[in-house]
C-alpha positions as a printed NumPy array, in Angstrom:
array([[-42.313,  50.331,  14.182],
       [-44.228,  54.086,  15.639],
       [-41.525,  55.661,  13.922],
       [-41.436,  54.344,  10.957],
       [-45.169,  54.5  ,  10.704],
       [-44.474,  58.221,  11.933],
       [-42.173,  59.135,   9.287],
       [-43.996,  57.648,   6.433],
       [-46.961,  60.291,   7.802],
       [-44.355,  62.698,   7.915],
       [-43.725,  61.985,   4.389],
       [-47.063,  61.608,   3.472],
       [-48.203,  65.676,   4.735],
       [-45.674,  66.657,   2.54 ],
       [-46.895,  69.25 ,  -0.644],
       [-47.387,  68.786,  -3.88 ],
       [-45.214,  71.791,  -5.825],
       [-48.057,  73.179,  -6.978],
       [-52.244,  73.157,  -6.419],
       [-53.679,  70.339,  -8.344],
       [-56.506,  73.485,  -8.59 ],
       [-54.427,  76.399, -10.308],
       [-56.922,  78.808,  -8.467],
       [-55.788,  77.529,  -4.619],
       [-53.549,  78.974,  -2.967],
       [-50.247,  77.943,  -2.934],
       [-49.191,  75.839,   0.673],
       [-46.193,  77.393,   1.635],
       [-43.753,  76.121,   4.747],
       [-41.199,  79.435,   5.709],
       [-38.042,  78.981,   6.011],
       [-36.299,  79.556,   9.413],
       [-33.802,  82.359,   9.37 ],
       [-31.57 ,  79.866,  10.988],
       [-29.56 ,  81.624,  12.943],
       [-26.   ,  80.214,  14.946],
       [-24.999,  83.264,  16.377],
       [-25.512,  83.628,  20.181],
       [-28.863,  86.017,  20.996],
       [-27.893,  89.459,  22.154],
       [-29.237,  90.689,  25.444],
       [-32.536,  92.535,  23.735],
       [-33.284,  89.016,  21.127],
       [-33.366,  86.415,  24.335],
       [-35.182,  88.845,  26.353],
       [-37.748,  88.5  ,  23.476],
       [-37.366,  84.899,  23.036],
       [-37.846,  84.106,  26.549],
       [-41.499,  86.434,  25.995],
       [-42.315,  84.932,  23.373],
       [-41.676,  81.269,  24.758],
       [-43.589,  82.534,  28.161],
       [-46.513,  83.895,  25.907],
       [-47.238,  80.569,  24.312],
       [-47.361,  78.811,  26.854],
       [-44.329,  76.862,  27.201],
       [-42.619,  78.699,  29.199],
       [-44.868,  77.805,  32.073],
       [-44.712,  74.195,  31.071],
       [-40.627,  74.44 ,  31.16 ],
       [-40.767,  75.873,  34.881],
       [-42.882,  73.495,  35.963],
       [-41.935,  70.275,  34.181],
       [-45.813,  69.417,  33.284],
       [-45.176,  68.608,  29.946],
       [-44.299,  65.434,  31.426],
       [-47.571,  64.895,  32.809],
       [-48.196,  62.015,  29.974],
       [-45.988,  59.956,  31.517],
       [-47.593,  59.733,  34.657],
       [-51.235,  59.145,  33.741],
       [-52.491,  56.016,  34.009],
       [-51.211,  53.626,  31.21 ],
       [-48.066,  56.375,  30.853],
       [-44.749,  54.881,  30.908],
       [-43.937,  55.461,  34.576],
       [-47.352,  53.906,  35.347],
       [-47.034,  50.757,  33.607],
       [-50.668,  48.773,  34.725],
       [-50.78 ,  44.659,  34.102],
       [-54.624,  43.657,  32.66 ],
       [-56.172,  42.281,  36.098],
       [-54.353,  43.97 ,  38.625],
       [-55.155,  45.71 ,  41.435],
       [-54.43 ,  48.717,  42.425],
       [-53.205,  49.486,  45.606],
       [-53.463,  53.092,  45.319],
       [-55.722,  55.683,  44.528],
       [-55.555,  57.074,  40.581],
       [-54.78 ,  60.295,  41.974],
       [-52.316,  59.529,  44.563],
       [-50.432,  57.106,  42.046],
       [-50.082,  59.945,  39.363],
       [-49.576,  62.628,  42.083],
       [-46.28 ,  59.761,  43.153],
       [-45.131,  59.692,  39.716],
       [-45.082,  62.918,  39.157],
       [-43.153,  64.287,  42.081],
       [-41.009,  61.282,  40.632],
       [-40.73 ,  63.44 ,  37.76 ],
       [-40.47 ,  66.891,  38.459],
       [-37.183,  65.819,  40.488],
       [-35.729,  63.991,  37.853],
       [-36.509,  67.168,  35.624],
       [-34.864,  69.051,  37.962],
       [-31.027,  68.   ,  37.011],
       [-32.181,  68.725,  33.333],
       [-33.88 ,  71.568,  33.619],
       [-31.609,  74.254,  32.334],
       [-30.812,  71.728,  29.064],
       [-34.474,  71.744,  27.813],
       [-34.422,  75.546,  28.301],
       [-31.924,  76.144,  26.54 ],
       [-33.028,  73.837,  24.101],
       [-36.123,  75.603,  23.094],
       [-34.13 ,  79.349,  23.26 ],
       [-31.828,  78.312,  20.474],
       [-34.633,  76.636,  18.711],
       [-36.088,  80.273,  18.471],
       [-33.399,  81.39 ,  18.413],
       [-32.868,  79.632,  15.074],
       [-36.505,  80.16 ,  14.175],
       [-36.941,  84.091,  13.711],
       [-35.347,  86.956,  13.476],
       [-34.888,  90.045,  16.21 ],
       [-36.842,  91.859,  14.106],
       [-39.247,  89.124,  13.537],
       [-39.621,  87.949,  17.506],
       [-40.5  ,  91.462,  18.233],
       [-43.661,  91.092,  16.101],
       [-44.834,  87.717,  16.995],
       [-44.322,  89.269,  20.869],
       [-46.074,  92.505,  20.166],
       [-49.253,  90.351,  18.751],
       [-49.195,  87.363,  20.773],
       [-49.16 ,  90.057,  23.91 ],
       [-51.904,  91.54 ,  22.736],
       [-55.558,  91.185,  23.437],
       [-56.331,  89.395,  19.881],
       [-52.618,  88.027,  20.186],
       [-53.842,  86.586,  23.738],
       [-57.638,  85.705,  22.232],
       [-55.921,  83.746,  19.146],
       [-53.691,  81.891,  21.461],
       [-56.933,  80.901,  23.697],
       [-58.732,  80.342,  20.787],
       [-56.8  ,  77.97 ,  18.629],
       [-56.164,  75.823,  21.93 ],
       [-60.544,  76.065,  22.519],
       [-60.977,  75.708,  18.769],
       [-58.324,  72.561,  18.851],
       [-60.197,  70.71 ,  22.203],
       [-63.882,  71.537,  20.89 ],
       [-63.696,  69.814,  17.411],
       [-61.337,  67.306,  18.508],
       [-64.265,  66.279,  20.9  ],
       [-66.682,  66.807,  18.96 ],
       [-65.503,  64.871,  15.529],
       [-63.878,  61.895,  17.715],
       [-67.205,  59.869,  16.266],
       [-66.203,  61.213,  13.024],
       [-62.641,  60.039,  13.219],
       [-63.773,  56.727,  14.267],
       [-65.991,  56.537,  11.199],
       [-63.689,  57.418,   8.459],
       [-61.039,  54.99 ,  10.528],
       [-63.515,  52.16 ,  10.003],
       [-64.429,  53.369,   6.116],
       [-60.82 ,  52.886,   5.643],
       [-59.904,  49.967,   6.958],
       [-63.049,  48.167,   5.14 ],
       [-61.541,  49.371,   2.017],
       [-58.103,  47.77 ,   2.575],
       [-60.228,  44.592,   3.089],
       [-61.522,  44.854,  -0.463]])
């Protein structure tokens, strides 16, 4: 069911062929370079620098992207309503995260190759050189940090607003 809802949301988010307002800028999605050939050693180095700059490499190295499964309510920790916990939240998280990291270690290279392959497919070597140069610059680092902070702060500061939007939308469906 959630897959169906996600698919519908993705389809609905696709921009029309032109803006309703003729003066509005046209939003386009850049076409991937679609490079299938194995990357050169120089391009592979750029790919790895790119992954490091955006913070993905650290997640791949540590398996930290799996944390959501180890959190209370995640797939690794299903607690029945009214059940008594036999461990602290911290102990439970650490135990589950350790199990996830152990299991992940066997698949670590597959994840690395999947990311490297996609970045190779997505960008030309020249594009990656420009992107990495920007991301590794002080302005690029500020951009990455600022974008993360913006999403975190705005997301927190608009929780009530989003809840109100959902309430209003639900109310309109019952009319």
